[in-house]
Amino acid sequence: MSRYAMLLAPSANRVYADQASRMSQAELAAFAPVLSSAPEEIGITVIGGVEYLTFTAELSPRDVAHVSNLSSAYALFELVGEDLLRPHTLTPLARYDSDLITIPKYAGKTNEQFTKLVLNLTLLASASAGKMLDGHLTVLDPLCGRGTTLNQALMYGYDALGVEIDGKDVEAYKLFLQTWLKRKRLKHTADLVPMRRQGRRAARRLEVTMAASKDDHKAGAVQKVTVLHADTTQLDGLIRGNVADVLVADLPYGVAHGSYDDAGGISRRPLDLLERAVPEWLPLLRPGGAIGLSWNTKVARRELAEDILIAAGLEIVEHENLSHRVDQGIERDVVVARKRG
C-alpha cells in the first residue's frame, strides 16, 4: 500500500476554508465504492508547515481520475520515505473553463466547493457511481436558484435539469449562460418558452443545448440544460418520470433563502417545503438514484429531515460528519438518501 498526500485548494470563503480539511476527509471516504481499494488511515498531516489530506491506498490511473474530482483537490503526491513528495497529475472532469462556476456572484449563492462536494456525495451514493467518469448522467436541482449546481453538472459533462419559482432568477441564469457561451464562442441554442398543463399555461421552460467544441457539436455530443420556472411542489405533468440519476438541492433558509407556503407567503422553515416537495421529486428520480440535501440545522434538526426522507421510502446513506458553520445564524449540514430499486 502506498501513502498519498493531497494538497487542498484554498477557498474564497474563509469560514469554509477553516473547515475544508475535515470535510474533505469525509468526502474522500465516500469515494470508496469507485476505487480499487478503499482509502485507509485518512487524516490531516502537516508537511513543511502545510496541511495535507493524507491516506493509504493503491491508486490505479482510473482511481487517480476519480479522486481528482474531490471538491477541494489541488495537487496529489505519493509520499516517498518521510519527506519526499512524488507528484501525480490530477485529471478532474472539467468540460468547460472554470469561470462557468466562478463568475456568477449574487446574494445567497452557495459556496462552489461545497456544491461540488454535495454533488459528489450524492452521485457516489447512487447506482450511477460507476459512471461518474464516463456516463451521460442527468442532475436535477429542484431548487436551482441561479444555477450553481446546474453549472457544476455541465462541468462534469452531464445534462442538467432545474426548477426555480423565482422568474427573475430563471431570467438571470438564461442571460448569464447565453452571454458566457457567446463569449466562449461555443455552439448553442437557448429558448424560454411557455408550458401548458390541461390547456392552461402552467410554467415557463428554459431550454439550452450546448457543446464543448465545434467537433462535439458536429458529432452530436451535446449537453442539455432545462430549467422550469415553476413551483417545485407542483410538478405533476411538467416533467416526465425517471428522468434524473441524482437530485441535489440546497433547502431554503435565512434571509436570502426562502420558500413560498400554501398561502403565498415566504416561509423560512425548510422542512415544511421538504415534506410537500418530496412526493413530487421522487417520481423524477430513477431507481437507485440518490438525493443530496443541505440545509440550516439552526432552523431544522437533522433527525427531522431524515424522518421525512425515510417516510417517503428512501434509505439514508451514512457518511462522516459534514456539519459546518457558514455564519453566525447558519450551521449547515448534508443528508444523502437513496431510492430503492
XYZ file of C-alpha atoms in Angstrom:
341
model
C 0.000 0.000 0.000
C 1.230 3.488 -0.857
C 0.820 6.649 1.179
C -0.586 9.733 -0.546
C -0.782 13.407 0.352
C -3.332 15.715 -1.262
C -2.854 19.469 -1.135
C -6.230 21.122 -0.673
C -7.316 24.109 -2.736
C -7.780 27.447 -0.978
C -11.372 28.614 -0.651
C -12.749 32.073 -1.392
C -14.878 31.685 1.732
C -12.636 31.931 4.816
C -15.133 30.244 7.152
C -15.500 27.308 4.749
C -11.723 27.093 4.264
C -11.235 26.675 8.015
C -13.375 23.522 7.900
C -12.461 22.177 4.449
C -9.850 19.700 5.682
C -12.328 17.936 7.996
C -14.988 17.816 5.306
C -12.513 16.549 2.702
C -11.793 13.522 4.883
C -15.476 12.591 4.849
C -15.714 13.216 1.108
C -12.664 11.062 0.319
C -14.111 8.174 2.327
C -17.251 8.380 0.174
C -15.166 7.638 -2.954
C -14.512 4.073 -1.715
C -17.183 2.398 -3.932
C -15.458 3.539 -7.147
C -11.832 2.915 -6.121
C -9.795 -0.279 -6.463
C -9.187 -0.214 -2.722
C -10.885 1.848 -0.049
C -8.675 4.654 1.325
C -7.380 3.893 4.809
C -5.747 5.935 7.566
C -7.386 9.110 6.261
C -6.225 12.153 8.157
C -4.521 15.530 8.066
C -0.711 15.712 8.149
C 1.447 18.837 8.297
C 4.369 18.639 5.869
C 6.733 21.602 5.634
C 4.290 23.704 7.596
C 1.400 22.980 5.177
C -1.634 20.798 5.850
C -2.200 17.839 3.514
C -5.012 15.331 3.342
C -3.147 12.017 3.715
C -4.344 8.465 3.160
C -3.147 4.957 2.324
C -4.334 3.199 -0.840
C -3.274 1.610 -4.103
C -4.396 4.015 -6.806
C -4.655 2.958 -10.439
C -4.753 5.671 -13.148
C -8.562 5.431 -13.111
C -8.554 5.770 -9.326
C -6.485 8.941 -9.640
C -9.007 10.234 -12.177
C -11.766 9.657 -9.627
C -10.077 11.353 -6.655
C -9.099 14.232 -8.953
C -12.736 15.316 -8.579
C -12.577 15.745 -4.814
C -14.113 19.170 -4.279
C -11.011 20.597 -2.579
C -8.350 18.706 -4.565
C -5.465 20.914 -5.716
C -2.443 18.609 -6.090
C -1.738 14.942 -5.353
C 1.561 13.431 -4.249
C 2.806 9.994 -3.326
C 4.860 10.057 -0.131
C 8.295 8.547 -0.692
C 10.136 7.941 2.552
C 9.474 10.542 5.214
C 9.991 13.798 3.370
C 9.808 13.311 -0.401
C 6.695 14.011 -2.475
C 6.262 12.397 -5.902
C 3.606 14.310 -7.896
C 0.707 12.652 -9.676
C -1.155 14.587 -12.364
C -4.763 15.295 -11.448
C -7.312 14.906 -14.254
C -10.601 16.316 -12.939
C -13.764 16.336 -15.012
C -13.666 19.836 -16.460
C -15.503 20.007 -19.753
C -15.544 23.816 -19.706
C -13.451 26.667 -18.307
C -13.754 27.111 -14.551
C -15.255 30.594 -14.871
C -18.560 28.899 -15.718
C -18.660 28.224 -11.972
C -16.791 31.194 -10.530
C -18.130 34.200 -12.470
C -21.723 34.339 -11.096
C -21.859 36.389 -7.880
C -25.149 37.048 -6.109
C -26.675 37.157 -2.642
C -27.352 33.688 -1.254
C -25.030 31.862 -3.654
C -23.815 28.560 -2.220
C -20.042 28.087 -1.992
C -18.874 26.393 -5.222
C -16.641 23.867 -3.459
C -19.498 22.863 -1.185
C -21.857 22.488 -4.166
C -19.354 20.138 -5.790
C -18.946 18.196 -2.525
C -22.702 17.592 -2.203
C -22.973 16.547 -5.846
C -20.053 14.126 -5.368
C -21.529 12.571 -2.219
C -24.903 12.120 -3.889
C -23.519 10.648 -7.093
C -21.207 8.262 -5.223
C -24.155 7.017 -3.146
C -26.276 6.303 -6.230
C -26.480 3.351 -8.593
C -24.710 5.553 -11.177
C -21.487 5.918 -9.156
C -19.541 3.741 -11.595
C -20.489 6.105 -14.442
C -19.034 9.186 -12.775
C -16.139 9.474 -15.237
C -17.729 8.305 -18.449
C -21.509 8.236 -18.153
C -24.013 10.673 -19.635
C -25.956 11.379 -16.462
C -28.699 13.836 -15.552
C -28.559 16.009 -12.431
C -31.764 17.547 -11.067
C -31.809 20.571 -8.779
C -35.453 21.280 -7.908
C -34.468 24.499 -6.071
C -31.875 25.686 -8.543
C -31.784 29.454 -7.955
C -29.308 30.888 -10.435
C -27.790 27.567 -11.384
C -24.645 26.827 -9.346
C -25.450 23.104 -9.207
C -26.549 23.059 -12.852
C -23.230 24.591 -13.917
C -21.279 22.024 -11.901
C -23.215 19.270 -13.656
C -22.258 20.821 -17.002
C -18.600 20.892 -15.941
C -18.826 17.146 -15.342
C -20.261 16.630 -18.819
C -23.766 15.793 -17.586
C -27.190 17.101 -18.530
C -28.828 19.459 -16.033
C -32.461 19.909 -15.043
C -33.612 22.636 -12.672
C -36.779 24.047 -11.143
C -37.000 27.597 -9.766
C -40.060 29.513 -8.581
C -38.456 32.971 -8.929
C -38.785 34.129 -12.533
C -36.049 36.745 -12.087
C -33.571 34.013 -11.156
C -34.511 31.984 -14.243
C -34.051 35.016 -16.492
C -30.758 35.916 -14.804
C -29.466 32.387 -15.363
C -30.514 32.466 -19.010
C -28.743 35.798 -19.508
C -25.560 34.606 -17.814
C -25.371 31.284 -19.640
C -26.098 32.783 -23.055
C -23.545 35.555 -22.519
C -20.940 33.080 -21.309
C -21.490 30.731 -24.258
C -21.271 33.585 -26.750
C -18.087 34.904 -25.161
C -16.558 31.426 -25.335
C -17.778 31.084 -28.943
C -19.460 27.765 -28.217
C -22.265 26.405 -30.366
C -25.573 26.587 -28.538
C -29.280 27.319 -28.655
C -31.333 28.899 -25.869
C -35.089 29.408 -25.716
C -37.504 30.404 -22.962
C -40.914 29.020 -23.901
C -44.301 28.687 -22.147
C -45.559 25.291 -20.956
C -49.190 24.243 -20.714
C -50.933 21.748 -18.478
C -54.547 20.769 -19.161
C -54.785 23.573 -21.707
C -53.572 26.278 -19.327
C -50.228 27.997 -19.072
C -48.531 26.335 -16.089
C -44.857 27.281 -16.336
C -42.052 28.613 -18.495
C -39.233 26.387 -19.676
C -35.676 27.449 -20.456
C -34.084 25.036 -22.903
C -30.354 25.273 -23.658
C -28.411 22.918 -25.906
C -24.631 23.333 -25.927
C -21.400 21.613 -26.891
C -17.859 21.994 -25.580
C -16.368 22.266 -29.072
C -17.311 22.505 -32.733
C -16.271 18.889 -33.217
C -18.539 17.773 -30.391
C -21.402 19.757 -31.890
C -20.899 18.167 -35.307
C -20.760 14.713 -33.718
C -23.963 15.331 -31.767
C -22.136 15.196 -28.421
C -24.266 17.939 -26.902
C -25.446 18.669 -23.388
C -28.849 19.935 -22.410
C -29.912 22.320 -19.669
C -33.602 22.616 -18.865
C -34.914 24.999 -16.207
C -38.590 25.242 -15.318
C -39.974 28.472 -13.899
C -42.441 26.645 -11.689
C -43.357 25.665 -8.136
C -41.282 22.642 -7.104
C -44.246 21.319 -5.075
C -46.499 21.255 -8.177
C -44.577 19.425 -10.884
C -47.128 16.837 -11.906
C -47.427 16.850 -15.688
C -44.481 19.207 -16.198
C -41.555 16.732 -16.106
C -41.629 13.109 -17.186
C -40.766 10.473 -14.592
C -37.473 8.598 -14.131
C -35.500 11.412 -15.731
C -32.758 12.104 -13.154
C -29.881 9.984 -11.853
C -29.290 12.228 -8.840
C -31.117 15.096 -7.160
C -29.169 17.802 -5.336
C -30.705 20.785 -3.557
C -29.866 23.485 -1.030
C -33.041 23.896 1.024
C -34.194 27.484 1.630
C -33.219 29.187 4.862
C -32.389 32.587 6.316
C -32.920 35.982 4.731
C -31.582 35.316 1.244
C -33.239 31.900 1.004
C -36.960 31.419 1.411
C -39.790 29.292 0.055
C -43.431 30.095 -0.582
C -46.003 28.490 1.675
C -49.526 27.460 0.645
C -50.841 30.953 1.411
C -48.319 32.555 -0.921
C -46.185 33.982 1.862
C -42.487 33.461 2.459
C -41.604 30.597 4.805
C -38.194 30.122 6.459
C -38.989 26.549 7.507
C -37.152 24.210 5.110
C -38.803 21.052 6.405
C -42.257 22.350 5.501
C -41.104 22.654 1.926
C -39.318 19.289 2.006
C -42.413 17.477 3.239
C -44.525 18.933 0.419
C -41.881 18.555 -2.279
C -40.509 15.028 -1.773
C -43.638 13.331 -3.222
C -43.171 15.481 -6.351
C -39.443 14.770 -6.576
C -39.328 11.002 -6.103
C -41.108 10.033 -9.367
C -38.483 12.058 -11.262
C -35.626 10.014 -9.810
C -34.568 6.761 -11.438
C -34.460 3.565 -9.328
C -31.186 3.542 -7.427
C -30.925 7.303 -7.739
C -29.887 9.394 -4.756
C -30.945 12.654 -3.147
C -28.423 15.009 -1.532
C -29.746 17.905 0.545
C -28.116 20.694 2.523
C -29.904 22.991 4.965
C -29.518 25.132 8.074
C -29.671 22.960 11.183
C -30.393 26.020 13.326
C -33.921 26.056 11.911
C -34.389 22.315 11.254
C -32.944 19.364 13.166
C -31.195 16.648 11.172
C -33.304 13.796 12.534
C -36.496 15.526 11.350
C -35.127 15.860 7.808
C -34.145 12.177 7.856
C -37.611 11.199 9.114
C -39.245 12.881 6.105
C -36.979 11.041 3.665
C -37.410 7.687 5.417
C -41.193 8.118 5.467
C -41.047 8.617 1.690
C -39.349 5.223 1.310
C -35.758 6.426 0.925
C -32.731 4.801 2.537
C -30.368 7.137 4.434
C -26.727 6.801 3.337
C -24.310 7.183 6.237
C -21.219 9.385 5.953
C -18.856 11.221 8.270
C -19.990 14.441 9.938
C -20.315 17.308 7.434
C -21.990 19.844 9.697
C -20.177 23.184 9.486
C -20.630 26.841 10.298
C -21.496 29.248 7.467
C -22.069 32.376 9.534
C -23.464 33.380 12.921
C -27.003 32.300 12.046
C -26.321 29.316 9.782
C -24.953 25.875 10.671
C -25.178 23.788 7.508
C -25.392 20.015 7.231
C -25.815 17.410 4.498
C -28.060 14.364 4.275
C -27.905 11.809 1.458
C -30.603 9.217 0.772
C -31.007 6.559 -1.911
C -34.107 5.438 -3.775
C -34.529 1.684 -3.608
C -34.613 -0.425 -6.740
